[in-house]
Coordinates of C-alpha atoms in Angstrom, one line a residue:
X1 CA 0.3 10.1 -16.7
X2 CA 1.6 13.2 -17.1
X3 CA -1.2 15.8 -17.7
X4 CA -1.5 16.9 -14.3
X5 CA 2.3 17.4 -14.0
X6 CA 2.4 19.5 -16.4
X7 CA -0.6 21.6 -15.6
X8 CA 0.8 21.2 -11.6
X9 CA 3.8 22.9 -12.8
X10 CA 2.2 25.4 -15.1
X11 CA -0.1 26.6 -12.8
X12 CA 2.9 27.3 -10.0
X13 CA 4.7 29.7 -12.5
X14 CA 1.4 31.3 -13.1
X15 CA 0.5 31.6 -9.7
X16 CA 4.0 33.0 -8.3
X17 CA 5.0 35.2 -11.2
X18 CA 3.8 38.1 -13.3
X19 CA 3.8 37.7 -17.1
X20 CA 5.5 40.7 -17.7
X21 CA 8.5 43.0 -16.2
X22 CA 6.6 44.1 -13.5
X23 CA 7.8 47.7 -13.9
X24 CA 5.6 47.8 -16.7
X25 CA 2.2 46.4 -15.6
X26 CA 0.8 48.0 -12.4
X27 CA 0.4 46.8 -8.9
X28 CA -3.5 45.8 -9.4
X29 CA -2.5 43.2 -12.4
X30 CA -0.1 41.4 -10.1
X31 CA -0.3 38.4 -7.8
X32 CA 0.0 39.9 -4.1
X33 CA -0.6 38.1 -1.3
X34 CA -3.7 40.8 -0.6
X35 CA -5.6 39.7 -4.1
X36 CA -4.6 35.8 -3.9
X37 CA -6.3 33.6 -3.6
X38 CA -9.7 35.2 -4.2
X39 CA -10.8 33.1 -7.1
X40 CA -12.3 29.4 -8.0
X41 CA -9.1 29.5 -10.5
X42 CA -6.9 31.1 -7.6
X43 CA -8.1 28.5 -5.3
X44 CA -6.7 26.0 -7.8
X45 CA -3.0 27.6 -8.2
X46 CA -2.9 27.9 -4.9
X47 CA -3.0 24.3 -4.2
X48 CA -1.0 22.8 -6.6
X49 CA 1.2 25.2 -5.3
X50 CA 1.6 23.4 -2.3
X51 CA 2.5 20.2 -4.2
X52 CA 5.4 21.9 -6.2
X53 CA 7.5 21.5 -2.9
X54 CA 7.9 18.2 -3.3
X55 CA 9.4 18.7 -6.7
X56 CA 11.9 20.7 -5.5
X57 CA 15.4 19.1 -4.9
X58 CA 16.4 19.8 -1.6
X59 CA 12.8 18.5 -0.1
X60 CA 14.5 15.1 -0.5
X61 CA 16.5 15.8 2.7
X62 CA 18.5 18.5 1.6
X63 CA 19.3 17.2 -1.7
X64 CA 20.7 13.8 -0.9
X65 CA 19.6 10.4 0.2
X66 CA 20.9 11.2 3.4
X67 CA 18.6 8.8 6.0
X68 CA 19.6 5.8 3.1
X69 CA 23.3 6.5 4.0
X70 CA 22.8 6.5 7.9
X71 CA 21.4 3.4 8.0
X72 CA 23.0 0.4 7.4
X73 CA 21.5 0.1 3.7
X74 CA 24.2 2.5 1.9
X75 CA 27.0 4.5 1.9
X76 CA 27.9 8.0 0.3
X77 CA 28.9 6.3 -2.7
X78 CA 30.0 8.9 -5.6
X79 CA 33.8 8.8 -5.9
X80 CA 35.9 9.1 -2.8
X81 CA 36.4 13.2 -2.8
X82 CA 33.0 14.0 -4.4
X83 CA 31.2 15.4 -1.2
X84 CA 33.8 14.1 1.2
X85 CA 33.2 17.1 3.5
X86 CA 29.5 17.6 2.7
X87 CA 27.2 14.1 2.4
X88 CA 30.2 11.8 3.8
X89 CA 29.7 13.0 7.5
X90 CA 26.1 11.3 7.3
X91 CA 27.8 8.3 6.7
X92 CA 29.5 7.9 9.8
X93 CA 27.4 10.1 12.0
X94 CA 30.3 13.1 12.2
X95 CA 27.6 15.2 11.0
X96 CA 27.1 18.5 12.5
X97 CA 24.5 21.4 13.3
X98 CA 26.2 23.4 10.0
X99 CA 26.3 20.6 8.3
X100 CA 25.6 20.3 4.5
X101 CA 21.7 20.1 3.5
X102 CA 20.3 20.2 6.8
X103 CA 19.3 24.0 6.2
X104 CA 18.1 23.5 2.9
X105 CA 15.7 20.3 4.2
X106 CA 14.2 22.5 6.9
X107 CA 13.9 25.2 4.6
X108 CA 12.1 23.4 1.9
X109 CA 9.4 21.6 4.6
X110 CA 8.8 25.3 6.0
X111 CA 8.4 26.4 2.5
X112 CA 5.8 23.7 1.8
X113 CA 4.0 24.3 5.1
X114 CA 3.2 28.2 4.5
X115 CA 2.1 27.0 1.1
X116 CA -0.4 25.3 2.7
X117 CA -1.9 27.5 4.9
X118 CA -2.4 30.1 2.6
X119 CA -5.0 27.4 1.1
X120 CA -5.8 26.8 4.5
X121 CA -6.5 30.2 5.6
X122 CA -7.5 32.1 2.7
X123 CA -9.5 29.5 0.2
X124 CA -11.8 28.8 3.0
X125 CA -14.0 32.3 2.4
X126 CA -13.6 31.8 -1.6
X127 CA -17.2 32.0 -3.0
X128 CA -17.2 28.7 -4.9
X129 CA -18.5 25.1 -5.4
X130 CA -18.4 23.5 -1.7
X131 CA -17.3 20.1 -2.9
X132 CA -14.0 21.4 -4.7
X133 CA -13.5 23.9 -1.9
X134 CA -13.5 21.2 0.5
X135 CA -11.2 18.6 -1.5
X136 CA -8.6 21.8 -2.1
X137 CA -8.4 21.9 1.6
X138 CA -8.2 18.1 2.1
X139 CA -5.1 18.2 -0.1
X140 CA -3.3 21.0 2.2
X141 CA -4.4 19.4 4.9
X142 CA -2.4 16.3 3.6
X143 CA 0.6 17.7 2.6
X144 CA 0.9 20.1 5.9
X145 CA 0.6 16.4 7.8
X146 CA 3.0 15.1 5.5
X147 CA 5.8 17.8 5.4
X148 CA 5.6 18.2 9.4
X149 CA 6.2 14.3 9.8
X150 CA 9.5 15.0 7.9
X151 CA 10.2 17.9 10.1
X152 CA 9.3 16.4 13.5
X153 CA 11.0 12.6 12.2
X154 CA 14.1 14.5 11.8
X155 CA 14.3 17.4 14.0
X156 CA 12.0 16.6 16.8
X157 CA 10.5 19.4 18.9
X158 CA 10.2 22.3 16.0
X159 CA 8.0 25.6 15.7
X160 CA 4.3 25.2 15.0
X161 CA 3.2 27.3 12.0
X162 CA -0.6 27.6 11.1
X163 CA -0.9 30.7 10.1
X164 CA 0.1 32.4 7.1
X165 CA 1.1 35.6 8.8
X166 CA 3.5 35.0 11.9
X167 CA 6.1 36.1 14.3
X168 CA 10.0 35.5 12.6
X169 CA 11.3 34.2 16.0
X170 CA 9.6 31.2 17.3
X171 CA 10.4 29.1 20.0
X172 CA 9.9 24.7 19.5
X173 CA 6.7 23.2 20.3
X174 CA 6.7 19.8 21.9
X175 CA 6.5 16.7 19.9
X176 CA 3.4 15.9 20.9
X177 CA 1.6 18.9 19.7
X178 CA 3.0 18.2 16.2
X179 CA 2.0 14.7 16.0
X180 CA -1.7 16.6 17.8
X181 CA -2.0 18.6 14.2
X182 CA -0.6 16.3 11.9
X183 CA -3.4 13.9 13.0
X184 CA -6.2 16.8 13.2
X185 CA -5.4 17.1 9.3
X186 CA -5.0 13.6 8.6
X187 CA -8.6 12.8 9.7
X188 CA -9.8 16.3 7.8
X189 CA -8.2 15.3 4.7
X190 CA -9.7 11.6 5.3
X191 CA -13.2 13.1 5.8
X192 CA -13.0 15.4 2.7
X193 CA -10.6 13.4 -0.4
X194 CA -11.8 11.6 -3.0
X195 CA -10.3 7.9 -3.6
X196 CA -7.7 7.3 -5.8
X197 CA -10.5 4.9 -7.9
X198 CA -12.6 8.6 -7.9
X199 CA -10.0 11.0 -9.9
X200 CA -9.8 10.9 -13.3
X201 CA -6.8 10.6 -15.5
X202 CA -6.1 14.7 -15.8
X203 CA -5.8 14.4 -12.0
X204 CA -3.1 11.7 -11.4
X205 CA -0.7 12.5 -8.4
X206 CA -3.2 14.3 -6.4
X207 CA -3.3 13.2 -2.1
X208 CA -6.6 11.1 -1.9
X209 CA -8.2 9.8 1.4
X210 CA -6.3 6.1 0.6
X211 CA -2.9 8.4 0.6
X212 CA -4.1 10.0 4.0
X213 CA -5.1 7.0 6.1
X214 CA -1.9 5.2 5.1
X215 CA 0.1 8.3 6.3
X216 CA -1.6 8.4 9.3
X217 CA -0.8 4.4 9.8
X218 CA 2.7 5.3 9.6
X219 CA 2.2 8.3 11.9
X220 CA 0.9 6.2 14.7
X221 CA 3.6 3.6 14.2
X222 CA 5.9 5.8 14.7
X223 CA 4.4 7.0 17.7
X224 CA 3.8 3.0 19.0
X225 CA 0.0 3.4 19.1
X226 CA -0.1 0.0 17.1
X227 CA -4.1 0.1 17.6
X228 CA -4.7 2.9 15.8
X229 CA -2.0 2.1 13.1
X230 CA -3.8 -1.2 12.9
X231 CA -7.0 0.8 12.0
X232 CA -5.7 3.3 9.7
X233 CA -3.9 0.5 7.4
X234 CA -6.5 -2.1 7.4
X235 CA -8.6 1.2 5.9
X236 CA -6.2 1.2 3.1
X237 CA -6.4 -2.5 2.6
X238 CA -10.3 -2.6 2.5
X239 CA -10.5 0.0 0.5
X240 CA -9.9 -2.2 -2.6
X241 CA -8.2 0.5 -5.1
X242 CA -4.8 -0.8 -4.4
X243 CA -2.8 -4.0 -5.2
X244 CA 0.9 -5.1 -5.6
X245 CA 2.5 -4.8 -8.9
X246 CA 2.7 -8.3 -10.3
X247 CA 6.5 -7.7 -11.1
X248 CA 8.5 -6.2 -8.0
X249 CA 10.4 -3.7 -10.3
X250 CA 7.4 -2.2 -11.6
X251 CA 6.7 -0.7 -7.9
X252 CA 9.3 2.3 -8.4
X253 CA 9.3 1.9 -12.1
X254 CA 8.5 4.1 -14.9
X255 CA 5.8 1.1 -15.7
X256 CA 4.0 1.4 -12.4
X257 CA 3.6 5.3 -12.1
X258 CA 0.5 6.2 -10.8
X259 CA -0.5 2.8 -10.9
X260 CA -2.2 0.1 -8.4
X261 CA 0.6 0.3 -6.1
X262 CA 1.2 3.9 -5.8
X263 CA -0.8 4.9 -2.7
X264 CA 1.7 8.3 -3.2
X265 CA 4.2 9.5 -5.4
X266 CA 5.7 12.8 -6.8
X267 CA 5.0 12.8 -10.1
X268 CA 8.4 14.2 -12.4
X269 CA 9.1 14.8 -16.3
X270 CA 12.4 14.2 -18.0
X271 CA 14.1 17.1 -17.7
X272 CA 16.7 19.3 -15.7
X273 CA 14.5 22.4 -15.9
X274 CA 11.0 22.6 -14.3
X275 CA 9.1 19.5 -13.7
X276 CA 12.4 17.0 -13.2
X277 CA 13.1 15.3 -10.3
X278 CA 17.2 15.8 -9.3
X279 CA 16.5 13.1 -6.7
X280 CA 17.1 10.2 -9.1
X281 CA 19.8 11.9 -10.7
X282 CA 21.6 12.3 -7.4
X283 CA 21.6 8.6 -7.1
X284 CA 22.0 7.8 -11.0
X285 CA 24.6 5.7 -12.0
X286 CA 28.2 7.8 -12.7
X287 CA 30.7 7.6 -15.2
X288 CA 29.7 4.9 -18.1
X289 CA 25.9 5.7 -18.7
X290 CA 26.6 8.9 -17.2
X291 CA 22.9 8.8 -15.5
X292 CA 23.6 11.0 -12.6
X293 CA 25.9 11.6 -9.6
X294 CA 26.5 8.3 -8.4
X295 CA 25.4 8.7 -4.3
X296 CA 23.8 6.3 -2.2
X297 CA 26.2 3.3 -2.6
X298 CA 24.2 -0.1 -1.3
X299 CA 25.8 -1.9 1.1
X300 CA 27.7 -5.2 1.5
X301 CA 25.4 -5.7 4.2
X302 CA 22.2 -5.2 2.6
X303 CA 23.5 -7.7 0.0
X304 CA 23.9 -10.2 2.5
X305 CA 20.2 -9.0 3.8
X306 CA 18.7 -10.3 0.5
X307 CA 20.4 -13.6 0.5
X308 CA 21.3 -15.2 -2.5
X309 CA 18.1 -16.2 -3.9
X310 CA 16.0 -12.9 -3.6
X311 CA 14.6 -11.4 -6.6
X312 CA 14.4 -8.1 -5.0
X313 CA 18.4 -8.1 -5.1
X314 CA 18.3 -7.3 -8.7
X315 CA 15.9 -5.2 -8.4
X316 CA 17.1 -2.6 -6.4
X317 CA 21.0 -3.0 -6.7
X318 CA 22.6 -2.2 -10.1
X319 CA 26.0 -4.0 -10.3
X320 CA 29.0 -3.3 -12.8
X321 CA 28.8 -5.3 -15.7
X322 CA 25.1 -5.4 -15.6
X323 CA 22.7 -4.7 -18.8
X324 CA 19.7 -2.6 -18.7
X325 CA 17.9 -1.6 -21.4
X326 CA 20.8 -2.9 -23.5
X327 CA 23.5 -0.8 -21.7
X328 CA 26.5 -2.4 -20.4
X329 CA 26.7 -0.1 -16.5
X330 CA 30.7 -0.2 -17.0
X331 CA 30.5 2.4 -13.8
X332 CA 33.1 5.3 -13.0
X333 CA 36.4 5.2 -13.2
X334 CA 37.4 7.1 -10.9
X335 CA 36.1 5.1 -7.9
X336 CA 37.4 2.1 -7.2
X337 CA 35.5 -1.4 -7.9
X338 CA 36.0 -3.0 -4.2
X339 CA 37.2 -1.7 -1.0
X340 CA 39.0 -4.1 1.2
X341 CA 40.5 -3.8 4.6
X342 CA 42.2 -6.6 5.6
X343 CA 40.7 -8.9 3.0
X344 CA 37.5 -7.9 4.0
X345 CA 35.3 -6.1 1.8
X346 CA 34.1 -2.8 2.7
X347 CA 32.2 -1.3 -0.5
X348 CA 31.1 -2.4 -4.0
X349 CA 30.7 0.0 -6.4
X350 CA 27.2 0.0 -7.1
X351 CA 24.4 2.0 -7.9
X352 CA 20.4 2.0 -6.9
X353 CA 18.4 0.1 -9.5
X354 CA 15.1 1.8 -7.8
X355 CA 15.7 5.4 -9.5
X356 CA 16.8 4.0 -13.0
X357 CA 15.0 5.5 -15.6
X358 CA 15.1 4.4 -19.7
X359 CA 16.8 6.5 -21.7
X360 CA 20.4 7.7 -23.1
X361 CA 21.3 11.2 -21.1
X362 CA 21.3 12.2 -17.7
X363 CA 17.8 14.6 -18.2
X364 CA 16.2 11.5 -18.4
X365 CA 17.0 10.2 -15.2
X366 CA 15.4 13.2 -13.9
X367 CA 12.3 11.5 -14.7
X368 CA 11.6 9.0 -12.1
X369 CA 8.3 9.2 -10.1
X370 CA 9.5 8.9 -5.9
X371 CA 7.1 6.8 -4.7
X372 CA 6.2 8.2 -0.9
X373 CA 4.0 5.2 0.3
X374 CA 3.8 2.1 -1.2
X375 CA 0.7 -0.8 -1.2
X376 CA 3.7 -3.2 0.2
X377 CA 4.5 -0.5 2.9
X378 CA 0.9 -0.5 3.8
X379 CA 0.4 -4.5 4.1
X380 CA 3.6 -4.2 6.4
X381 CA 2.5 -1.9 8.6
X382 CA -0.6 -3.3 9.0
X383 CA 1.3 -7.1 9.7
X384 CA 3.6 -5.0 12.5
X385 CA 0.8 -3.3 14.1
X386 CA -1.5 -6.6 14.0
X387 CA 1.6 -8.5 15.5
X388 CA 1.9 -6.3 17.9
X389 CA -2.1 -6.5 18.8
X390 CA -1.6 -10.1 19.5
X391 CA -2.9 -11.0 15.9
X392 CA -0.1 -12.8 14.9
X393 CA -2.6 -15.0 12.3
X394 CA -3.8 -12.0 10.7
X395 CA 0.2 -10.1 10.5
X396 CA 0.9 -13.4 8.3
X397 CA -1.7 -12.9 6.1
X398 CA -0.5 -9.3 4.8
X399 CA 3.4 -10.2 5.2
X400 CA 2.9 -13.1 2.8
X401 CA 1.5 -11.3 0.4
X402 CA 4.4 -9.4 0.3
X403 CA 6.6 -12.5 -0.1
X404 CA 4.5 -14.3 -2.7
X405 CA 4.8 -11.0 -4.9
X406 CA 8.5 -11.1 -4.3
X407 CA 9.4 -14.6 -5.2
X408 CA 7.8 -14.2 -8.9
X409 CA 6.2 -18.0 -8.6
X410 CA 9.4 -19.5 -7.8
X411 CA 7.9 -21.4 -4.6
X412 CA 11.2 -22.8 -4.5
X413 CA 12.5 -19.4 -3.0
X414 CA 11.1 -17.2 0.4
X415 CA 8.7 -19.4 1.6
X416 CA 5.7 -18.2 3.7
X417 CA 6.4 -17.6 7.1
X418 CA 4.9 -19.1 9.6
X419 CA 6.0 -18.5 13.0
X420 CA 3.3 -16.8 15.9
X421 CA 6.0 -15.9 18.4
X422 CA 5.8 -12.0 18.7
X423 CA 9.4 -11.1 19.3
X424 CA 10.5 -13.3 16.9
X425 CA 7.9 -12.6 14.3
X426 CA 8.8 -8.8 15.0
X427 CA 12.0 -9.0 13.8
X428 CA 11.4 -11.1 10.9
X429 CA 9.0 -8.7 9.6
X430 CA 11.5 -5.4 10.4
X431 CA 14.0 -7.4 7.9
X432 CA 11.3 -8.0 5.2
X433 CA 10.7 -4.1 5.3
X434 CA 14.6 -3.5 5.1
X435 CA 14.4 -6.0 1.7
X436 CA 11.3 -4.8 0.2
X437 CA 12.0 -1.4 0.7
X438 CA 15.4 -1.1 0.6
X439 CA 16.7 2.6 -0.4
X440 CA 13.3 4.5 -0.2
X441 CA 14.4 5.7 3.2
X442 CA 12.6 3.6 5.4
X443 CA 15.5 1.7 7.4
X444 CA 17.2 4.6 9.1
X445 CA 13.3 5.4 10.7
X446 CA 12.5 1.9 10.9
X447 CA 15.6 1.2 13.2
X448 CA 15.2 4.2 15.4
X449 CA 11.3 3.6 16.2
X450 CA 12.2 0.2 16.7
X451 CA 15.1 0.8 19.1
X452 CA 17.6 -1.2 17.4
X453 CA 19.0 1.6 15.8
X454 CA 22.4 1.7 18.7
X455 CA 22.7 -1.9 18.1
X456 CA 23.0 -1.6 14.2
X457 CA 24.7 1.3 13.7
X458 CA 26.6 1.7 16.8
X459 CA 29.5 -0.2 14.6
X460 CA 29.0 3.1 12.1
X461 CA 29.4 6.0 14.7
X462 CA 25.5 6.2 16.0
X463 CA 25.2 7.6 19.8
X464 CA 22.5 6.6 21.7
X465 CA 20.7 9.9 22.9
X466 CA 21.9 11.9 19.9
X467 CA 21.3 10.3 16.7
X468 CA 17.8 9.5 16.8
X469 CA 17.8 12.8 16.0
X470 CA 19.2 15.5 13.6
X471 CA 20.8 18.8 15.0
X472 CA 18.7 22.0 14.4
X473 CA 20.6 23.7 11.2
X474 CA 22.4 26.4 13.4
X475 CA 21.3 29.6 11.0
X476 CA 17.9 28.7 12.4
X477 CA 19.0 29.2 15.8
X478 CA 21.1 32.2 14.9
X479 CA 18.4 33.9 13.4
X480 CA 16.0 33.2 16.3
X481 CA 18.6 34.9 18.5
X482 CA 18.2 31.7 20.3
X483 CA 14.9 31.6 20.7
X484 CA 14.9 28.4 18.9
X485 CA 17.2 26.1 21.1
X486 CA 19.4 23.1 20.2
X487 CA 18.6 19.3 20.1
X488 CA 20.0 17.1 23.1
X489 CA 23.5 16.4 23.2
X490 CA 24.4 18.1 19.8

């Protein structure tokens, strides 16, 4: 499972550093960006290169599970002064263009997106075997889609960068041009990626043409063009190399990696050097295991979202005085058990059960594979967009599926559901996403494609006209010499 991390992460150093002091080799031994990539084996580096972004920390929103806390899923969590000033303000939408992370995120995606268009530009003319040529360029393709979602999800309007070479101050394109190119390499990568059935196991982690339609499903969701997002899923669906995990936990478990649910994940070893994945340990349970940080708090609401007989519950909230793996989670000390205003309580300490990882230190935690897209996240998608065609028949079918897995053979518990009406059947199936995907940073999205996000989280601090949006990171705009110009209202 974890060969072609390792040779992923391997072939980064190679590619981006020297092996020696470089004032004692000379220039012609060295990687510069005139003799790379001109090689079959440069071609290679080159691309996995693009894939070490997502192993970087602050690619998961600046470091934190900041969309998780904004929605009405989580809060900061932690202990009441760790990052008061930095994460809290995402909490109750006092967050500002200098805020904490948001420079770091947009940093990381820009990163990630010249990464891929030196494979882009400069593998193309490589003198090699067509068929690899063409899958190394189907996986840029993918992950330049991918990382300008998260930019154009988050920030909006934003400069568009397809060349390696380009001017420093740039001014934003519209939306629409973004969405324009992330769907021109959706369909490229589509045409030219294996399936996940056709890699072998040295190859494990890498975008196939499964990972790409079910991206671009979500990217015509998002823009409400439910026919196409109707298309795109049912490819995924059809193709028959994915299937639900038989146990729920196994989804974003350290037993499912790589496996028949994982349409896309970033693959990550145990450790806090090279190869680790800080985004589970920003989230790991604090104090007694000391697993991590603590952040991303669930909320009293989404327990009340799960109800008292859903499985999922235990599976993606870790209580104090629960046992896993035959430790007692005994919690932090340092933060209070309940908070309570007025009798009413506000916050539980608790901790998410979807990043735990086996193991006795907080290195291991850094081990947890992030699953991107899910096999449930598909069959949901497909139900929304087929509801929203006027196939209200056919939605059923997929969001049952999801509930049958859930309920573990108990058909005493989450029944099918069986009601046609559209609006009503659109809501039900925006609160079986919230359960089923609860703290993979769905809901936030979900709410504000949906338009419910005022009504939600208005109670939290969330202005219509403002928040559907983050602020541009105000060193971007100062070293534009405002060029680069701010979101609405911020």
């Amino acid at each position: 499972m974890k060969i072609f991390q390792l040779l992923l992460i391997t072939a980064v150093l190679v590619a981006f550093t020297g092996c020696e002091d470089f004032l004692s080799v000379s220039p012609q031994s060295q990687l510069t960006q005139e003799v790379f990539p001109t090689t079959e084996e440069d071609a290679l580096q080159a691309t996995n290169a693009v894939y070490s972004t997502l192993r970087e920390w602050h690619y998961h929103s600046g470091g934190f599970p900041i969309l998780d806390i904004m929605s009405d899923d989580a809060h900061k969590g932690s202990n009441p002064n760790d990052g008061a000033n930095t994460v809290g303000p995402y909490d109750n939408f006092s967050h500002t263009p200098t805020q904490d992370g948001l420079d770091r995120w947009w940093n990381s995606l820009y990163q990630g997106i010249r990464r891929a268009n030196i494979v882009l530009e400069r593998v193309e003319p490589i003198e090699m075997d067509q068929q690899l040529k063409s899958r190394y360029l189907g996986e840029a393709s993918f992950l330049r889609a991918l990382y300008y979602f998260d930019l154009t999800r988050a920030f909006g309007g934003v400069p568009l960068v397809t060349e390696v070479e380009t001017a420093i101050e740039l001014s934003k394109s519209p939306q629409s041009d973004i969405y324009t190119l992330i769907e021109q390499d959706l369909l490229f990568a589509i045409d030219n990626l294996p399936a996940k059935s056709e890699y072998g196991p040295n190859n494990l982690g890498r975008a196939t043409a499964g990972a790409a339609n079910a991206l671009l499903a979500r990217v015509y969701l998002f823009q409400q063009d439910f026919l196409n997002a109707e298309e795109y899923a049912l490819e995924v669906i059809q193709s028959g190399d994915y299937d639900l995990e038989p146990n729920f936990i196994d989804a974003n478990g350290p037993e499912g990696e790589h496996g028949v649910e994982s349409v896309f994940e970033i693959g990550a070893v145990s450790t806090a050097g090279q190869g680790g994945n800080q985004y589970a340990n920003t989230q790991g349970v604090r104090g007694t295991p000391n697993r991590g940080w603590g952040f991303n708090r669930p909320s009293v609401d989404l327990r009340d979202a799960f109800g008292n007989n859903d499985p999922r519950r235990e599976a993606t909230i870790i209580e104090l005085g629960d046992v896993i793996d035959g430790i007692e989670i005994a919690g932090d000390g340092t933060t209070p058990d309940e908070y309570v205003d007025e009798n009413d309580i506000l916050q539980i300490e608790s901790y998410n059960r979807k990043v735990w990882i086996p193991g006795t230190s907080t290195d291991t935690q850094y081990g947890h594979n992030r699953r991107l897209i899910r096999y449930s996240d598909v069959l949901l998608m497909a139900a929304e967009a087929l509801n929203e065609n006027d196939q209200p028949d056919e939605a059923l079918i997929y969001l049952n599926q999801v509930r049958e897995r859930a309920r573990q053979g108990d058909e005493s518990i989450l029944p099918d559901i069986t009601e046609t009406n559209k609006e009503i059947l659109r809501d039900l199936i925006i609160e079986e996403r919230r359960v089923e995907l609860a703290l993979e940073g769905h809901r936030f999205w979900d709410l504000v494609r949906t338009g419910k996000a005022e009504d939600v989280l208005g109670q939290y601090g969330f202005i219509s006209g403002k928040h559907e949006l983050l602020p541009i990171p105000q060193s971007e705009i100062d070293l534009s010499q405002g060029v680069l110009t701010q979101n609405d209202n911020w």
